[in-house]
Coordinates of C-alpha atoms in Angstrom, one line a residue:
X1 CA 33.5 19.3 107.4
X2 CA 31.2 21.2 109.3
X3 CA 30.4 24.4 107.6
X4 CA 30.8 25.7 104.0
X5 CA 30.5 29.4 104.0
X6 CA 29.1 30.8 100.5
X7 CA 29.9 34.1 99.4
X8 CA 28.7 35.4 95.8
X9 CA 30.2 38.6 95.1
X10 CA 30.5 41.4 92.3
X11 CA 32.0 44.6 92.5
X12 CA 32.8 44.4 96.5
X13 CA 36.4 44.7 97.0
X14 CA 36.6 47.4 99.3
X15 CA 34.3 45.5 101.8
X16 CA 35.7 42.2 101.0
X17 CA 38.5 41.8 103.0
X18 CA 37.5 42.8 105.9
X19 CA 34.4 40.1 105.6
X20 CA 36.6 37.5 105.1
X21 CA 39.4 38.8 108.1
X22 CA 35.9 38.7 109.9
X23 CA 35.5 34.8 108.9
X24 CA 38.5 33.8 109.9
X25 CA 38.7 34.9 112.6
X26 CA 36.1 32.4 114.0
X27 CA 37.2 30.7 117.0
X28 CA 35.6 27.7 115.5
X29 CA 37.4 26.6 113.4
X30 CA 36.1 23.4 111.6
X31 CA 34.7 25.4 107.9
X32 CA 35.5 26.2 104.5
X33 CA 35.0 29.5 102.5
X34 CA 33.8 29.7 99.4
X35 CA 34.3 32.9 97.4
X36 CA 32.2 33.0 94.4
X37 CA 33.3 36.0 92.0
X38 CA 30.3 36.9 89.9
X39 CA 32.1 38.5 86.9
X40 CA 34.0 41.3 89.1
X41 CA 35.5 44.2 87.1
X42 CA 37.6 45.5 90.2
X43 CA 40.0 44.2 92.8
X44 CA 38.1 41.5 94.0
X45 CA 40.9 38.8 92.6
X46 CA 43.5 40.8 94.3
X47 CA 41.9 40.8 97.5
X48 CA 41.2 37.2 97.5
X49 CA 44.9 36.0 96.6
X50 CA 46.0 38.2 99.7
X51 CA 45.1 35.3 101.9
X52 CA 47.3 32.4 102.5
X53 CA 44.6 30.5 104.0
X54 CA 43.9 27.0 102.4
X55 CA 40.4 27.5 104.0
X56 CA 39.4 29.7 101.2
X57 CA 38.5 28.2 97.7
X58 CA 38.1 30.9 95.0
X59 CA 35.9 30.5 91.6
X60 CA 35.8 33.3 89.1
X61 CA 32.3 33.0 86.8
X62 CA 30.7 35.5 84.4
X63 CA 28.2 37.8 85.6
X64 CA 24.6 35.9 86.3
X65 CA 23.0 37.7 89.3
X66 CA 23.5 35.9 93.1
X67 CA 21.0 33.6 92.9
X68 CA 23.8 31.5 90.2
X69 CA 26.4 32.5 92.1
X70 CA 25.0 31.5 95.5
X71 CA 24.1 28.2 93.7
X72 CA 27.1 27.7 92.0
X73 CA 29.0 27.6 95.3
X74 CA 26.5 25.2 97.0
X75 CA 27.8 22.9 93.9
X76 CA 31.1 23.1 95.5
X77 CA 30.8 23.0 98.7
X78 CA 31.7 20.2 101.6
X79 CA 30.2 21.2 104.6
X80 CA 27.4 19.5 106.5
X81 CA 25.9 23.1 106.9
X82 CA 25.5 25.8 104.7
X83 CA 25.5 29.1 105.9
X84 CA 25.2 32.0 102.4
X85 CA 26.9 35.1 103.6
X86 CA 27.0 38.6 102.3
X87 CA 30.5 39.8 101.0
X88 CA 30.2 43.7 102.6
X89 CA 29.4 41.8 106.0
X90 CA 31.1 40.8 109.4
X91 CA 30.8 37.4 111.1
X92 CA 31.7 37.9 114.9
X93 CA 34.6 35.7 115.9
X94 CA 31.7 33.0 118.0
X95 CA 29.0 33.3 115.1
X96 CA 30.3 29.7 113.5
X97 CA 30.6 28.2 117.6
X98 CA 27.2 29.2 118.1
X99 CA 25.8 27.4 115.3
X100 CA 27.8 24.6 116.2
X101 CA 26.7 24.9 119.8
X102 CA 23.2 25.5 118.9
X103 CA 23.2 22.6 116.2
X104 CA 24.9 20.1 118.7
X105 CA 21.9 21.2 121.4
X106 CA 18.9 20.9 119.2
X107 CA 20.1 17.5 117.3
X108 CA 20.9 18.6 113.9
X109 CA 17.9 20.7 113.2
X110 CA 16.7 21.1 109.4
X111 CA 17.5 25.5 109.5
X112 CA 18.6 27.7 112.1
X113 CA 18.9 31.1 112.0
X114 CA 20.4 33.9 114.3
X115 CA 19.1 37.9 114.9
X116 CA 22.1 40.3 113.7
X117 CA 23.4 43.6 114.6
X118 CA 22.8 47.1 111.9
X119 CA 26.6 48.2 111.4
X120 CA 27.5 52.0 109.9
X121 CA 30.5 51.9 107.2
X122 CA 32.8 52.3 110.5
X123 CA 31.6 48.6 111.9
X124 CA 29.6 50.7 115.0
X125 CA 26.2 49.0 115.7
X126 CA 23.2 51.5 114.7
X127 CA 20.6 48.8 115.7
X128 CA 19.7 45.4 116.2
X129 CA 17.2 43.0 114.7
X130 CA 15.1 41.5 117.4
X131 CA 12.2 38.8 118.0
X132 CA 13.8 35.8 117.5
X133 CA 12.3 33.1 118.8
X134 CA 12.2 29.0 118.4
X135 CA 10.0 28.7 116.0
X136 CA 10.3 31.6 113.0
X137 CA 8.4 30.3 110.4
X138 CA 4.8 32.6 111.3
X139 CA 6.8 35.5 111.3
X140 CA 9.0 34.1 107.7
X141 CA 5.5 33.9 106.3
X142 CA 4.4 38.0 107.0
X143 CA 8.0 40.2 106.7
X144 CA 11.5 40.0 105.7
X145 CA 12.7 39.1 109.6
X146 CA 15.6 36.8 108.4
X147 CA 19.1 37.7 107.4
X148 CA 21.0 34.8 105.3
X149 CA 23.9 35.7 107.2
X150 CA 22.5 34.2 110.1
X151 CA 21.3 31.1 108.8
X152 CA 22.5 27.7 108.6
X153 CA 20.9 25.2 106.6
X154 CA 21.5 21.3 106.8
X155 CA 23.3 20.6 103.5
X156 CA 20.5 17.5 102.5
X157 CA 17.4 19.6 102.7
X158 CA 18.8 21.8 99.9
X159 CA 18.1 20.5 96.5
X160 CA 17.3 22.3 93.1
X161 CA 13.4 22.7 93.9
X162 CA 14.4 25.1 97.1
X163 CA 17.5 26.6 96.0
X164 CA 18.0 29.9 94.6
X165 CA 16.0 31.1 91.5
X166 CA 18.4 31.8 88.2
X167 CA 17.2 34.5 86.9
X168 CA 19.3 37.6 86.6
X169 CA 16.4 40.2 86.8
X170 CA 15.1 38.5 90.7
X171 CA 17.4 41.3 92.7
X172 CA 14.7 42.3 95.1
X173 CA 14.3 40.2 97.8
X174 CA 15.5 36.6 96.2
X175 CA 16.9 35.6 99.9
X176 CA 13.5 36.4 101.5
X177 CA 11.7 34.4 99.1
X178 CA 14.9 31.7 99.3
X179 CA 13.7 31.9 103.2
X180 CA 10.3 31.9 102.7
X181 CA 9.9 28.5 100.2
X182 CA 12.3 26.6 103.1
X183 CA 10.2 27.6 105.3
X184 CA 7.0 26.5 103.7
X185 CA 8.1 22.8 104.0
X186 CA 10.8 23.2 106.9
X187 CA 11.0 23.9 110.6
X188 CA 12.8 27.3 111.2
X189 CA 14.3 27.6 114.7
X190 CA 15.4 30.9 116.0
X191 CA 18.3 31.7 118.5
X192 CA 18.3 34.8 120.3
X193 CA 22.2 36.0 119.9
X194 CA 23.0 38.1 117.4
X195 CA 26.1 36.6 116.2
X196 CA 27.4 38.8 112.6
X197 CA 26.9 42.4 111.6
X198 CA 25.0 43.7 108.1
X199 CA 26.4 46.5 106.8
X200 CA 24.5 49.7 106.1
X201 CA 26.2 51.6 103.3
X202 CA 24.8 53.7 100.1
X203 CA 25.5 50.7 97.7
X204 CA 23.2 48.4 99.3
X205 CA 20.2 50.8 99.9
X206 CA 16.8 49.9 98.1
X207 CA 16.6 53.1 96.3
X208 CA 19.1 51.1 93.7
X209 CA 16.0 49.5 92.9
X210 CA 13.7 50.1 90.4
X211 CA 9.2 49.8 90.3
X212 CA 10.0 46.9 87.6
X213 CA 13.0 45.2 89.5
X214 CA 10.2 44.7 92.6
X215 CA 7.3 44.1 90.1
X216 CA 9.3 40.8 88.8
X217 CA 10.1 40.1 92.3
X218 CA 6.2 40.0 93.5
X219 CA 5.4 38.0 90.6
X220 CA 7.8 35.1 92.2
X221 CA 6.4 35.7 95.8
X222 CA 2.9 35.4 93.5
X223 CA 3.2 32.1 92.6
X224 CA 5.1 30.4 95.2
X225 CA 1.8 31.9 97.6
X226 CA -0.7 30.7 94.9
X227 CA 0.8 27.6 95.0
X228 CA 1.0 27.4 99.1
X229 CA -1.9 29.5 100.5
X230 CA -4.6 27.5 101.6
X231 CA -7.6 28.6 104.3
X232 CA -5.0 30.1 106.3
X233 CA -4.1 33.4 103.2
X234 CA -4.3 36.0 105.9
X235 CA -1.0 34.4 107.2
X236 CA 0.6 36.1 104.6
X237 CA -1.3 39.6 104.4
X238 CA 2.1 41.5 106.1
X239 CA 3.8 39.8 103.2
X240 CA 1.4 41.4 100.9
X241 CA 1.1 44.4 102.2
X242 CA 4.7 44.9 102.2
X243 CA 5.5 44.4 98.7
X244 CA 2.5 46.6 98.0
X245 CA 4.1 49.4 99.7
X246 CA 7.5 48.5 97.8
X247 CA 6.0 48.9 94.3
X248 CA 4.1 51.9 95.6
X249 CA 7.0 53.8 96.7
X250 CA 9.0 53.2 94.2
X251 CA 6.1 54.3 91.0
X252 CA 5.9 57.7 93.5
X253 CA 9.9 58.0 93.6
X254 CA 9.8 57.2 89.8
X255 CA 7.1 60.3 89.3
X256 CA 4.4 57.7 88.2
X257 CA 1.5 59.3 90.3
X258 CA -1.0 56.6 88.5
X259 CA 0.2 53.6 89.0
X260 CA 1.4 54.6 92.4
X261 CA -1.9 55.4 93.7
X262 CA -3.4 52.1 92.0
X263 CA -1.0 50.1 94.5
X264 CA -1.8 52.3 98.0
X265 CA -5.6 51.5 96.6
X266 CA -4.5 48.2 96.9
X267 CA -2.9 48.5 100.5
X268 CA -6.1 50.3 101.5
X269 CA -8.2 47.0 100.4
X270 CA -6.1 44.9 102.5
X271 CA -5.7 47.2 105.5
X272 CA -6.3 51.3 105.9
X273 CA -4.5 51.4 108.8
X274 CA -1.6 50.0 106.7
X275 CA -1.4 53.8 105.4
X276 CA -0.2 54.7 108.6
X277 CA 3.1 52.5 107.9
X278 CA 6.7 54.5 107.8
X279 CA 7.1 53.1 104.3
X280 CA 3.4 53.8 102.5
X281 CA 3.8 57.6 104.1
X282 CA 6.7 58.2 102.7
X283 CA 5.0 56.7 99.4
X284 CA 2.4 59.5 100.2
X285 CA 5.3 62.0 100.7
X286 CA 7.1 61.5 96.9
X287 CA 3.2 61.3 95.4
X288 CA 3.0 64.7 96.8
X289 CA 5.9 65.8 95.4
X290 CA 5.1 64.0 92.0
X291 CA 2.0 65.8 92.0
X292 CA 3.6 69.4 92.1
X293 CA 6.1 68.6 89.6
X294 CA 2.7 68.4 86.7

């Protein structure tokens, strides 16, 4: 089998089907789907049985967080490659003949990964992420550029050291850092076509997400870069800076005007101009706003 699709999901029915009508769809036809259903409490079971298609396999699990989930399905799956895809998302019906294509082109490279398209709620494209190129890894290593939906992984370069981390409090940015330790060891090949959709809606926002949720995240990102920087740490400055900004925002949104300032202090030592970024002024913004509220 060629591909084994991996979808961990909790709580998505509404978007669900419509991801998986998406899927298959696919004009290629050689894959499998694997739905795993992290402890639903909704329709999600309901939605699955709908299909007749033997191309779906469907495994119900308590709730753990998506980094089990998305492992538990790699468990089961058959595929040669592995591509983990969101279940509020669309695949466009030559996203799977692309990888095929490209994969068949470039002689079974180790991780590909293709650009993808901002949808609104209605499936209209907002935006598109650009900059792809055919080697992603620099850019991997300084800002969240890479969407698992558009990645396909060869199945034998995936093993318990660079899967997904267990635990159920990593909810900020676990598939960056998922990308970011492959690409630490592997070669990360861009294509330029954008070939599936990620859906904007108010479920899947950041503001869901809390100053301690990101602070647990960083500490991750802090010791897979201990472990990896070498002579070359401004590499990852962007990285840095960006999860600086994240825990910064969030302490001002939060009304912590203390800690909040302690992390744009922190931006500043790695790069004043930095403060000029869309996110840290709108950090600057909600500290305002903290500070009229004493």
């Amino acid at each position: 089998m060629r591909f084994s699709i991996i979808i961990p999901t909790y709580n998505r029915a509404r978007f669900l089907k419509t991801t998986l009508d998406s899927i298959l769809n696919q004009t290629f036809t050689d894959f499998e789907i694997i739905v795993v259903d992290d402890g639903s409490t909704d329709d999600t079971e309901s939605v699955v049985s709908a299909f007749s298609s033997e191309k779906i396999k469907y495994f119900k699990k308590e709730n753990e967080e998506r980094g089990k989930a998305r492992n538990f399905g790699f468990e089961k799956s058959n595929g040669e490659y592995i591509n983990f895809f969101d279940s509020d998302d669309v695949m466009y019906k030559f996203h799977l003949a692309s990888a095929n294509e490209s994969i068949n082109k470039l002689s079974n490279p180790e991780v590909i990964c293709f650009p993808f398209d901002y949808l609104d709620t209605s499936l209209s494209i907002t935006g598109t992420r650009k900059g792809f190129n055919s080697k992603m890894n620099d850019q991997i290593y300084q800002k969240n550029c890479v969407h698992l939906n558009g990645t396909f992984i060869r199945k034998n370069v995936l093993n318990k050291e660079n899967l997904f981390i267990e635990d159920p409090r990593f909810r900020v940015s676990e598939d960056w850092y998922f990308i970011l330790n492959l690409a630490l060891k592997r070669t990360v090949i861009g294509i330029q076509k954008p070939t599936s959709g990620y859906v904007i809606h108010n479920e899947s926002t950041m503001s869901n997400f809390k100053s301690n949720d990101i602070l647990i995240a960083w500490t991750y990102f802090q010791n897979l870069l201990n472990d990896n920087i070498s002579s070359e740490q401004t590499k990852f400055s962007n990285l840095i800076l960006d999860f600086f900004s994240m825990i910064a925002l969030a302490y001002a949104i939060e009304g912590n005007r203390v800690k909040s300032f302690q992390y744009l202090l922190k931006i500043c030592r790695v790069n004043p101009l930095a403060l000029l970024s869309k996110r840290t002024l709108g950090t600057l913004k909600n500290y305002l706003h903290a500070s009229k509220r004493v």
